Short mmCIF file of C-alpha atoms in Angstrom, two decimals:
data_model
loop_
_atom_site.label_atom_id
_atom_site.label_comp_id
_atom_site.label_asym_id
_atom_site.label_seq_id
_atom_site.Cartn_x
_atom_site.Cartn_y
_atom_site.Cartn_z
CA MET A 1 5.22 18.04 -43.46
CA MET A 2 8.11 19.79 -41.55
CA SER A 3 5.71 22.45 -40.22
CA ASP A 4 3.41 19.72 -38.95
CA MET A 5 6.39 18.00 -37.18
CA ASN A 6 7.33 21.35 -35.69
CA ARG A 7 3.79 21.96 -34.40
CA ARG A 8 3.87 18.51 -32.76
CA ASP A 9 7.20 19.02 -31.22
CA GLY A 10 6.33 22.52 -29.87
CA LEU A 11 2.98 21.22 -28.39
CA LYS A 12 4.76 18.19 -26.90
CA ALA A 13 7.29 20.43 -25.38
CA GLU A 14 4.58 22.44 -23.69
CA VAL A 15 2.89 19.35 -22.33
CA LEU A 16 6.17 18.07 -20.97
CA SER A 17 6.88 21.37 -19.37
CA TYR A 18 3.52 21.39 -17.67
CA MET A 19 3.95 17.77 -16.33
CA ARG A 20 7.46 18.44 -15.06
CA ARG A 21 6.19 21.27 -12.75
CA GLY A 22 5.84 18.16 -10.49
CA ILE A 23 3.19 16.14 -8.53
CA ASP A 24 2.80 18.93 -5.88
CA ALA A 25 2.39 21.82 -8.43
CA PRO A 26 -0.65 23.99 -7.64
CA LYS A 27 -3.59 23.51 -9.83
CA ASP A 28 -3.53 25.44 -12.99
CA GLU A 29 -6.95 25.07 -14.60
CA ASP A 30 -6.39 27.72 -17.16
CA GLY A 31 -3.06 25.99 -18.26
CA PHE A 32 -4.68 22.61 -18.27
CA LEU A 33 -7.62 23.74 -20.40
CA ARG A 34 -5.42 25.44 -22.88
CA LEU A 35 -3.24 22.41 -23.33
CA ALA A 36 -6.20 19.93 -23.41
CA LEU A 37 -7.87 21.84 -26.11
CA ALA A 38 -4.70 22.21 -28.17
CA VAL A 39 -4.00 18.48 -27.76
CA PHE A 40 -7.58 17.61 -28.76
CA GLU A 41 -7.08 19.66 -31.97
CA TYR A 42 -3.87 17.83 -32.73
CA GLN A 43 -5.44 14.40 -32.05
CA PHE A 44 -8.55 15.33 -34.13
CA THR A 45 -6.26 16.33 -37.03
CA GLU A 46 -3.71 13.54 -36.88
CA ASN A 47 -5.66 10.47 -35.49
CA GLU A 48 -8.04 9.45 -38.32
CA PRO A 49 -10.16 6.81 -36.49
CA TYR A 50 -10.64 9.25 -33.63
CA ARG A 51 -11.45 12.11 -35.97
CA ARG A 52 -14.34 10.03 -37.53
CA TYR A 53 -15.61 9.27 -34.19
CA CYS A 54 -15.66 12.84 -33.11
CA GLU A 55 -17.41 14.00 -36.33
CA ARG A 56 -20.15 11.40 -35.95
CA ARG A 57 -20.79 12.82 -32.54
CA ARG A 58 -20.63 16.34 -34.18
CA VAL A 59 -17.92 17.51 -31.76
CA THR A 60 -15.15 19.26 -33.39
CA PRO A 61 -12.19 21.45 -32.00
CA ASP A 62 -13.98 24.65 -33.07
CA LYS A 63 -17.09 23.71 -30.94
CA VAL A 64 -15.37 22.70 -27.74
CA THR A 65 -14.38 25.19 -25.05
CA ASP A 66 -14.30 22.94 -21.89
CA TRP A 67 -12.08 19.85 -21.51
CA ARG A 68 -15.08 17.92 -20.04
CA ARG A 69 -16.74 17.96 -23.58
CA ILE A 70 -13.72 16.45 -25.40
CA PRO A 71 -15.12 13.00 -26.70
CA ALA A 72 -13.92 10.03 -24.61
CA VAL A 73 -13.19 6.81 -26.43
CA PRO A 74 -14.48 3.57 -24.74
CA THR A 75 -11.49 1.23 -23.86
CA ALA A 76 -13.02 -1.36 -26.13
CA ALA A 77 -12.16 0.67 -29.09
CA PHE A 78 -8.45 0.06 -28.65
CA LYS A 79 -9.26 -3.45 -29.92
CA GLU A 80 -10.78 -2.09 -33.07
CA ALA A 81 -8.28 0.49 -34.46
CA GLY A 82 -4.72 1.84 -34.24
CA LEU A 83 -5.35 4.99 -32.22
CA ILE A 84 -2.17 6.84 -32.82
CA CYS A 85 -1.48 10.18 -34.46
CA GLY A 86 0.40 9.92 -37.77
CA GLY A 87 -0.26 6.17 -38.19
CA THR A 88 0.74 2.87 -36.47
CA ASP A 89 4.23 2.96 -38.16
CA LYS A 90 5.03 5.86 -35.78
CA ALA A 91 4.72 3.86 -32.70
CA GLU A 92 7.91 3.44 -30.52
CA ILE A 93 6.29 0.55 -28.68
CA VAL A 94 2.86 -1.20 -28.53
CA PHE A 95 1.28 -2.18 -25.25
CA ARG A 96 -1.45 -4.80 -25.44
CA THR A 97 -4.18 -5.85 -22.97
CA SER A 98 -4.43 -9.40 -21.75
CA GLY A 99 -6.98 -10.37 -24.20
CA THR A 100 -10.33 -12.18 -23.99
CA SER A 101 -11.66 -15.66 -24.59
CA GLN A 102 -14.77 -14.56 -26.50
CA GLY A 103 -14.37 -16.39 -29.78
CA ARG A 104 -11.17 -15.33 -31.63
CA GLU A 105 -8.83 -13.71 -29.05
CA ARG A 106 -8.86 -9.91 -29.43
CA ARG A 107 -6.45 -7.72 -27.47
CA GLY A 108 -6.59 -4.02 -27.02
CA ALA A 109 -3.49 -2.26 -28.42
CA HIS A 110 -2.12 1.07 -27.20
CA TYR A 111 0.31 2.52 -29.83
CA VAL A 112 2.80 4.60 -27.90
CA ARG A 113 4.67 7.06 -30.22
CA ASP A 114 6.88 8.68 -27.49
CA LEU A 115 8.10 6.92 -24.31
CA GLU A 116 9.41 10.29 -23.01
CA LEU A 117 5.96 11.24 -22.04
CA TYR A 118 5.32 7.85 -20.38
CA GLU A 119 8.50 8.18 -18.29
CA ALA A 120 7.70 11.91 -17.45
CA SER A 121 4.30 10.68 -15.95
CA ALA A 122 5.38 7.35 -14.42
CA LEU A 123 8.51 8.16 -12.53
CA PRO A 124 7.55 11.22 -10.48
CA ASN A 125 4.10 9.81 -9.69
CA PHE A 126 5.56 6.45 -8.45
CA ALA A 127 8.15 8.27 -6.33
CA ALA A 128 5.63 10.62 -4.71
CA HIS A 129 3.42 7.67 -3.63
CA LEU A 130 5.91 4.84 -2.90
CA LEU A 131 9.10 6.80 -2.08
CA PRO A 132 7.85 10.04 -0.48
CA ASP A 133 10.45 9.82 2.21
CA GLY A 134 13.14 9.69 -0.38
CA ALA A 135 14.19 6.06 0.46
CA HIS A 136 16.45 4.08 -1.70
CA LEU A 137 15.56 0.30 -1.45
CA ARG A 138 16.31 -3.05 -2.98
CA THR A 139 13.43 -3.55 -5.22
CA LEU A 140 11.91 -7.07 -5.75
CA VAL A 141 9.58 -7.26 -8.65
CA LEU A 142 6.93 -10.05 -8.51
CA GLY A 143 6.61 -9.94 -12.24
CA PRO A 144 8.45 -10.54 -15.51
CA SER A 145 10.86 -8.14 -16.94
CA SER A 146 9.97 -6.36 -20.06
CA ASN A 147 12.27 -8.62 -22.10
CA LEU A 148 9.92 -11.53 -21.23
CA ALA A 149 6.67 -9.47 -21.56
CA GLN A 150 7.58 -7.07 -24.27
CA ASP A 151 3.92 -5.71 -24.85
CA SER A 152 3.07 -5.39 -21.20
CA SER A 153 2.78 -1.78 -19.99
CA LEU A 154 2.88 -2.95 -16.36
CA SER A 155 6.22 -4.86 -17.02
CA TRP A 156 7.65 -2.00 -18.77
CA MET A 157 6.72 0.44 -15.95
CA LEU A 158 8.06 -1.84 -13.15
CA ASP A 159 11.29 -2.31 -15.23
CA LEU A 160 11.64 1.44 -15.36
CA VAL A 161 11.01 1.83 -11.70
CA ARG A 162 13.50 -0.79 -10.76
CA CYS A 163 16.20 0.57 -12.97
CA THR A 164 15.49 4.19 -11.71
CA TYR A 165 14.93 3.71 -8.04
CA GLY A 166 16.08 0.27 -7.10
CA THR A 167 19.41 -0.32 -5.28
CA ALA A 168 22.02 -3.01 -5.97
CA GLY A 169 20.41 -6.46 -5.84
CA SER A 170 17.07 -5.37 -7.19
CA ALA A 171 15.67 -8.07 -9.55
CA HIS A 172 12.67 -9.64 -11.08
CA TYR A 173 11.22 -12.89 -9.57
CA VAL A 174 9.28 -14.22 -12.48
CA ASP A 175 10.71 -16.19 -15.36
CA GLU A 176 9.39 -18.36 -18.01
CA GLU A 177 8.26 -20.96 -15.54
CA GLY A 178 6.50 -18.46 -13.39
CA LEU A 179 6.98 -16.95 -9.91
CA GLN A 180 10.22 -18.01 -8.36
CA VAL A 181 8.93 -18.53 -4.90
CA GLU A 182 11.89 -20.31 -3.24
CA ARG A 183 14.41 -17.58 -4.60
CA LEU A 184 12.04 -14.85 -3.55
CA LEU A 185 11.42 -16.30 0.01
CA GLY A 186 15.22 -16.76 0.40
CA GLU A 187 15.89 -13.15 -0.48
CA LEU A 188 13.16 -11.97 1.91
CA GLU A 189 14.51 -14.13 4.67
CA GLY A 190 18.00 -12.68 4.11
CA CYS A 191 16.67 -9.08 4.27
CA GLU A 192 14.81 -9.96 7.45
CA LYS A 193 18.07 -11.21 9.06
CA GLN A 194 19.88 -8.08 8.04
CA GLY A 195 17.25 -5.68 9.12
CA ARG A 196 17.19 -4.36 5.49
CA PRO A 197 13.83 -2.82 4.30
CA VAL A 198 12.80 -3.64 0.75
CA MET A 199 10.28 -2.64 -1.83
CA LEU A 200 8.04 -5.21 -3.33
CA LEU A 201 6.16 -4.62 -6.54
CA GLY A 202 3.65 -7.00 -8.24
CA THR A 203 0.09 -7.98 -8.85
CA ALA A 204 -2.32 -8.89 -6.13
CA ALA A 205 -2.47 -12.44 -7.49
CA ALA A 206 1.34 -12.73 -7.06
CA PHE A 207 1.24 -11.57 -3.46
CA VAL A 208 -1.50 -14.14 -2.70
CA HIS A 209 0.89 -16.90 -4.06
CA VAL A 210 3.62 -15.62 -1.76
CA LEU A 211 1.27 -15.68 1.18
CA ASP A 212 0.09 -19.23 0.28
CA ALA A 213 3.81 -20.33 0.16
CA LEU A 214 4.48 -18.80 3.70
CA GLU A 215 1.37 -20.45 4.99
CA ALA A 216 2.35 -23.86 3.60
CA ARG A 217 5.81 -23.55 5.14
CA GLN A 218 4.12 -22.23 8.48
CA ARG A 219 6.58 -19.39 8.03
CA THR A 220 5.99 -15.77 9.13
CA LEU A 221 8.48 -12.94 8.31
CA ARG A 222 9.04 -9.62 10.13
CA LEU A 223 10.50 -7.40 7.42
CA ALA A 224 12.34 -4.25 8.47
CA PRO A 225 10.42 -1.09 9.19
CA GLY A 226 10.24 1.07 6.03
CA THR A 227 9.51 -1.98 3.89
CA ARG A 228 6.78 -1.21 1.44
CA LEU A 229 4.94 -2.76 -1.45
CA MET A 230 2.84 -1.82 -4.41
CA GLU A 231 0.13 -4.14 -5.74
CA THR A 232 -2.11 -3.88 -8.73
CA GLY A 233 -5.00 -5.75 -10.19
CA GLY A 234 -7.23 -8.23 -8.56
CA THR A 235 -7.19 -11.83 -7.32
CA LYS A 236 -9.81 -13.17 -9.69
CA GLY A 237 -8.78 -16.29 -11.56
CA ILE A 238 -6.71 -17.72 -8.71
CA ASP A 239 -7.70 -20.52 -6.27
CA HIS A 240 -9.14 -18.16 -3.79
CA GLU A 241 -10.08 -14.48 -4.15
CA MET A 242 -9.36 -11.93 -1.45
CA ARG A 243 -10.81 -8.42 -0.93
CA ARG A 244 -8.06 -5.82 -0.78
CA ASP A 245 -8.43 -5.17 2.94
CA GLU A 246 -8.20 -8.96 3.59
CA LEU A 247 -4.98 -8.99 1.40
CA TYR A 248 -3.48 -6.20 3.28
CA ARG A 249 -4.26 -7.80 6.72
CA ALA A 250 -2.63 -11.05 5.49
CA LEU A 251 0.50 -9.17 4.36
CA THR A 252 0.79 -7.45 7.64
CA SER A 253 0.44 -10.73 9.49
CA ARG A 254 2.84 -12.82 7.26
CA LEU A 255 5.38 -10.17 6.26
CA GLY A 256 5.10 -7.66 9.01
CA VAL A 257 4.34 -4.78 6.56
CA SER A 258 2.22 -1.93 7.89
CA GLY A 259 -1.02 -1.46 6.05
CA LEU A 260 -0.03 2.17 5.47
CA TYR A 261 2.98 0.94 3.56
CA CYS A 262 0.76 -1.27 1.19
CA ILE A 263 -0.16 0.91 -1.87
CA ALA A 264 -2.64 -0.06 -4.52
CA GLU A 265 -1.87 1.07 -8.00
CA TYR A 266 -4.61 1.60 -10.65
CA GLY A 267 -3.44 1.66 -14.25
CA MET A 268 -4.62 0.61 -17.75
CA THR A 269 -2.99 -0.40 -20.90
CA GLU A 270 -4.76 2.45 -22.63
CA MET A 271 -3.26 5.27 -20.47
CA CYS A 272 0.24 6.49 -20.06
CA SER A 273 -0.58 7.67 -16.50
CA GLN A 274 -1.21 5.72 -13.20
CA PHE A 275 -2.95 6.38 -9.89
CA TYR A 276 -1.92 5.40 -6.49
CA ASP A 277 -3.26 5.30 -2.99
CA ASN A 278 -2.77 8.46 -0.97
CA VAL A 279 -1.80 6.73 2.42
CA LEU A 280 1.99 6.52 2.47
CA ARG A 281 2.19 10.03 0.89
CA GLU A 282 0.07 11.47 3.52
CA ARG A 283 1.88 9.71 6.34
CA ALA A 284 5.22 11.20 4.91
CA ARG A 285 3.69 14.64 5.20
CA ALA A 286 2.59 13.89 8.82
CA ARG A 287 -1.02 14.27 7.82
CA PRO A 288 -3.78 12.11 9.36
CA VAL A 289 -4.97 9.38 7.21
CA TRP A 290 -8.75 9.27 7.30
CA LYS A 291 -9.52 7.42 4.14
CA ARG A 292 -7.77 5.53 1.36
CA TYR A 293 -8.40 6.90 -2.09
CA LYS A 294 -6.64 7.31 -5.38
CA THR A 295 -4.73 10.61 -6.07
CA ILE A 296 -4.86 12.29 -9.53
CA PRO A 297 -1.67 13.76 -11.10
CA PRO A 298 -1.87 17.37 -12.13
CA TRP A 299 -1.84 16.44 -15.87
CA VAL A 300 -4.78 14.18 -15.55
CA ARG A 301 -8.55 14.94 -14.81
CA THR A 302 -10.99 12.28 -13.69
CA GLN A 303 -14.77 12.46 -13.73
CA VAL A 304 -17.47 10.14 -12.81
CA VAL A 305 -20.21 10.11 -15.36
CA ASP A 306 -23.67 8.66 -15.33
CA ALA A 307 -23.53 5.01 -16.61
CA GLU A 308 -26.41 5.66 -19.04
CA SER A 309 -26.29 9.21 -20.15
CA LEU A 310 -22.58 9.55 -19.68
CA GLU A 311 -23.20 13.10 -18.27
CA PRO A 312 -20.93 14.06 -15.33
CA VAL A 313 -22.28 13.55 -11.92
CA ASP A 314 -21.38 15.32 -8.64
CA ASP A 315 -18.88 14.20 -6.10
CA GLY A 316 -20.22 11.28 -4.00
CA ASN A 317 -22.36 9.90 -6.74
CA VAL A 318 -21.53 6.50 -8.28
CA GLY A 319 -20.82 6.13 -12.05
CA LEU A 320 -18.21 5.26 -14.63
CA LEU A 321 -14.80 6.67 -14.40
CA ARG A 322 -13.62 8.84 -17.30
CA HIS A 323 -10.12 10.00 -17.45
CA LEU A 324 -8.40 12.74 -19.59
CA ASP A 325 -4.64 12.24 -19.65
CA LEU A 326 -2.30 14.68 -21.17
CA ALA A 327 0.41 11.92 -21.25
CA ASN A 328 -1.70 10.28 -23.87
CA PHE A 329 -0.45 12.89 -26.22
CA ASP A 330 -0.08 10.86 -29.40
CA SER A 331 -3.09 8.61 -29.02
CA VAL A 332 -6.37 9.61 -27.28
CA MET A 333 -6.55 11.77 -24.21
CA ALA A 334 -10.10 11.09 -23.19
CA ILE A 335 -10.81 7.50 -22.02
CA LEU A 336 -14.24 6.19 -20.98
CA THR A 337 -13.53 3.07 -18.76
CA GLU A 338 -15.84 0.33 -17.54
CA ASP A 339 -14.72 0.95 -13.98
CA ILE A 340 -17.34 2.02 -11.41
CA GLY A 341 -16.16 4.75 -9.01
CA VAL A 342 -16.93 7.85 -6.93
CA THR A 343 -14.98 11.05 -6.58
CA GLY A 344 -14.27 13.03 -3.54
CA ASN A 345 -11.34 14.36 -1.35
CA GLY A 346 -9.74 15.59 -4.64
CA GLY A 347 -9.29 11.96 -5.78
CA PHE A 348 -11.55 8.91 -6.37
CA GLU A 349 -12.32 5.43 -5.23
CA ILE A 350 -12.86 2.45 -7.44
CA LEU A 351 -15.86 0.31 -6.52
CA GLY A 352 -15.62 -2.38 -9.06
CA ARG A 353 -16.22 -3.22 -12.72
CA ALA A 354 -19.51 -2.25 -14.58
CA ALA A 355 -21.78 -5.06 -15.70
CA GLY A 356 -25.07 -5.55 -17.48
CA ALA A 357 -27.26 -2.45 -17.26
CA GLU A 358 -24.42 -0.41 -15.85
CA LEU A 359 -22.69 -0.73 -19.30
CA ARG A 360 -25.45 0.85 -21.19
CA GLY A 361 -23.58 4.11 -21.69
CA CYS A 362 -20.41 2.24 -22.72
CA SER A 363 -22.30 0.11 -25.18
CA LEU A 364 -23.91 3.21 -26.87
CA ALA A 365 -20.54 4.81 -27.07
CA MET A 366 -19.01 1.75 -28.48
CA SER A 367 -21.86 1.39 -31.05
CA GLN A 368 -21.10 4.91 -32.17
CA TRP A 369 -17.49 3.99 -32.45
CA VAL A 370 -18.07 0.88 -34.58
CA LYS A 371 -20.34 2.75 -37.00
CA THR A 372 -17.68 5.36 -37.61
CA GLN A 373 -15.10 2.78 -38.55
CA GLU A 374 -17.37 0.76 -41.08
#
């Protein structure tokens, strides 16, 4: 038992060392491959539901020499089993998806055994894309604290960011009754008068509510230069949906925030790493911004795979996004999403969610998963 723990700790230390080289570390494909194969062997050995899935697919560590061939688990599998090395009692925290309304509510659960890896991924990645100029800003979070949403990975991450990078006066603006619109607008008006730039973090739906409140009051703000915001998620489920480009135009019009300072985050409950738009980071480097896309941290690899065969496709071709995240050290590295995207420029774009025939590959993978758990 002690030797198993020592092996885990040694491998974890290697992964952390690789991650802590930084966002701008040069690509090290040999180092990534070595770690990915070692982590796969660890997860195959210690994560029983995942091991059964791999065995059914006849993919075992002794047969894999390429990280691209490490079996990816469909995100729906996180609703079916506790995917954690060593058993669910080892989890330091459990993050849960928002759930469904199909019959009895079922929520995906990501059992996170070690938050040190989560922090090592989340903090430098956020800073590189939201604070590439080294700014220290009052941080206003349009979401609940982790005390109110204890199983929300987004709330936990935003709490971490606020505590690490936010200056005095940083706070959350969602309580048990919802978004505190009057309090938030009062704070924004005060920052406008003082010429103080701020950082706004929240869901796209929360920003739409703020825009609606400003429109109802026939109020337009001009927040100080350097103000920036991060939004995540979509606007479905609210009174009126907005495309992301429409949302950014409205934020520029009502808040005075440049579109280059509006950053979309893409994250999932099932992953410890996040992805961000490239635009503010490129601007800070005085590089021309030709296109908005998601960048990939050095400890993550993202592929687009054919929606039916699940085989990788070339850059520029549309398919399902598949991520391999070393920060998912104690759960499952390889995740098959239901998101449609395309790779290029060293990053990727998200085009939407798969539906109907596009989900054939995911459905087959999930069918294999269910059979291994029976």
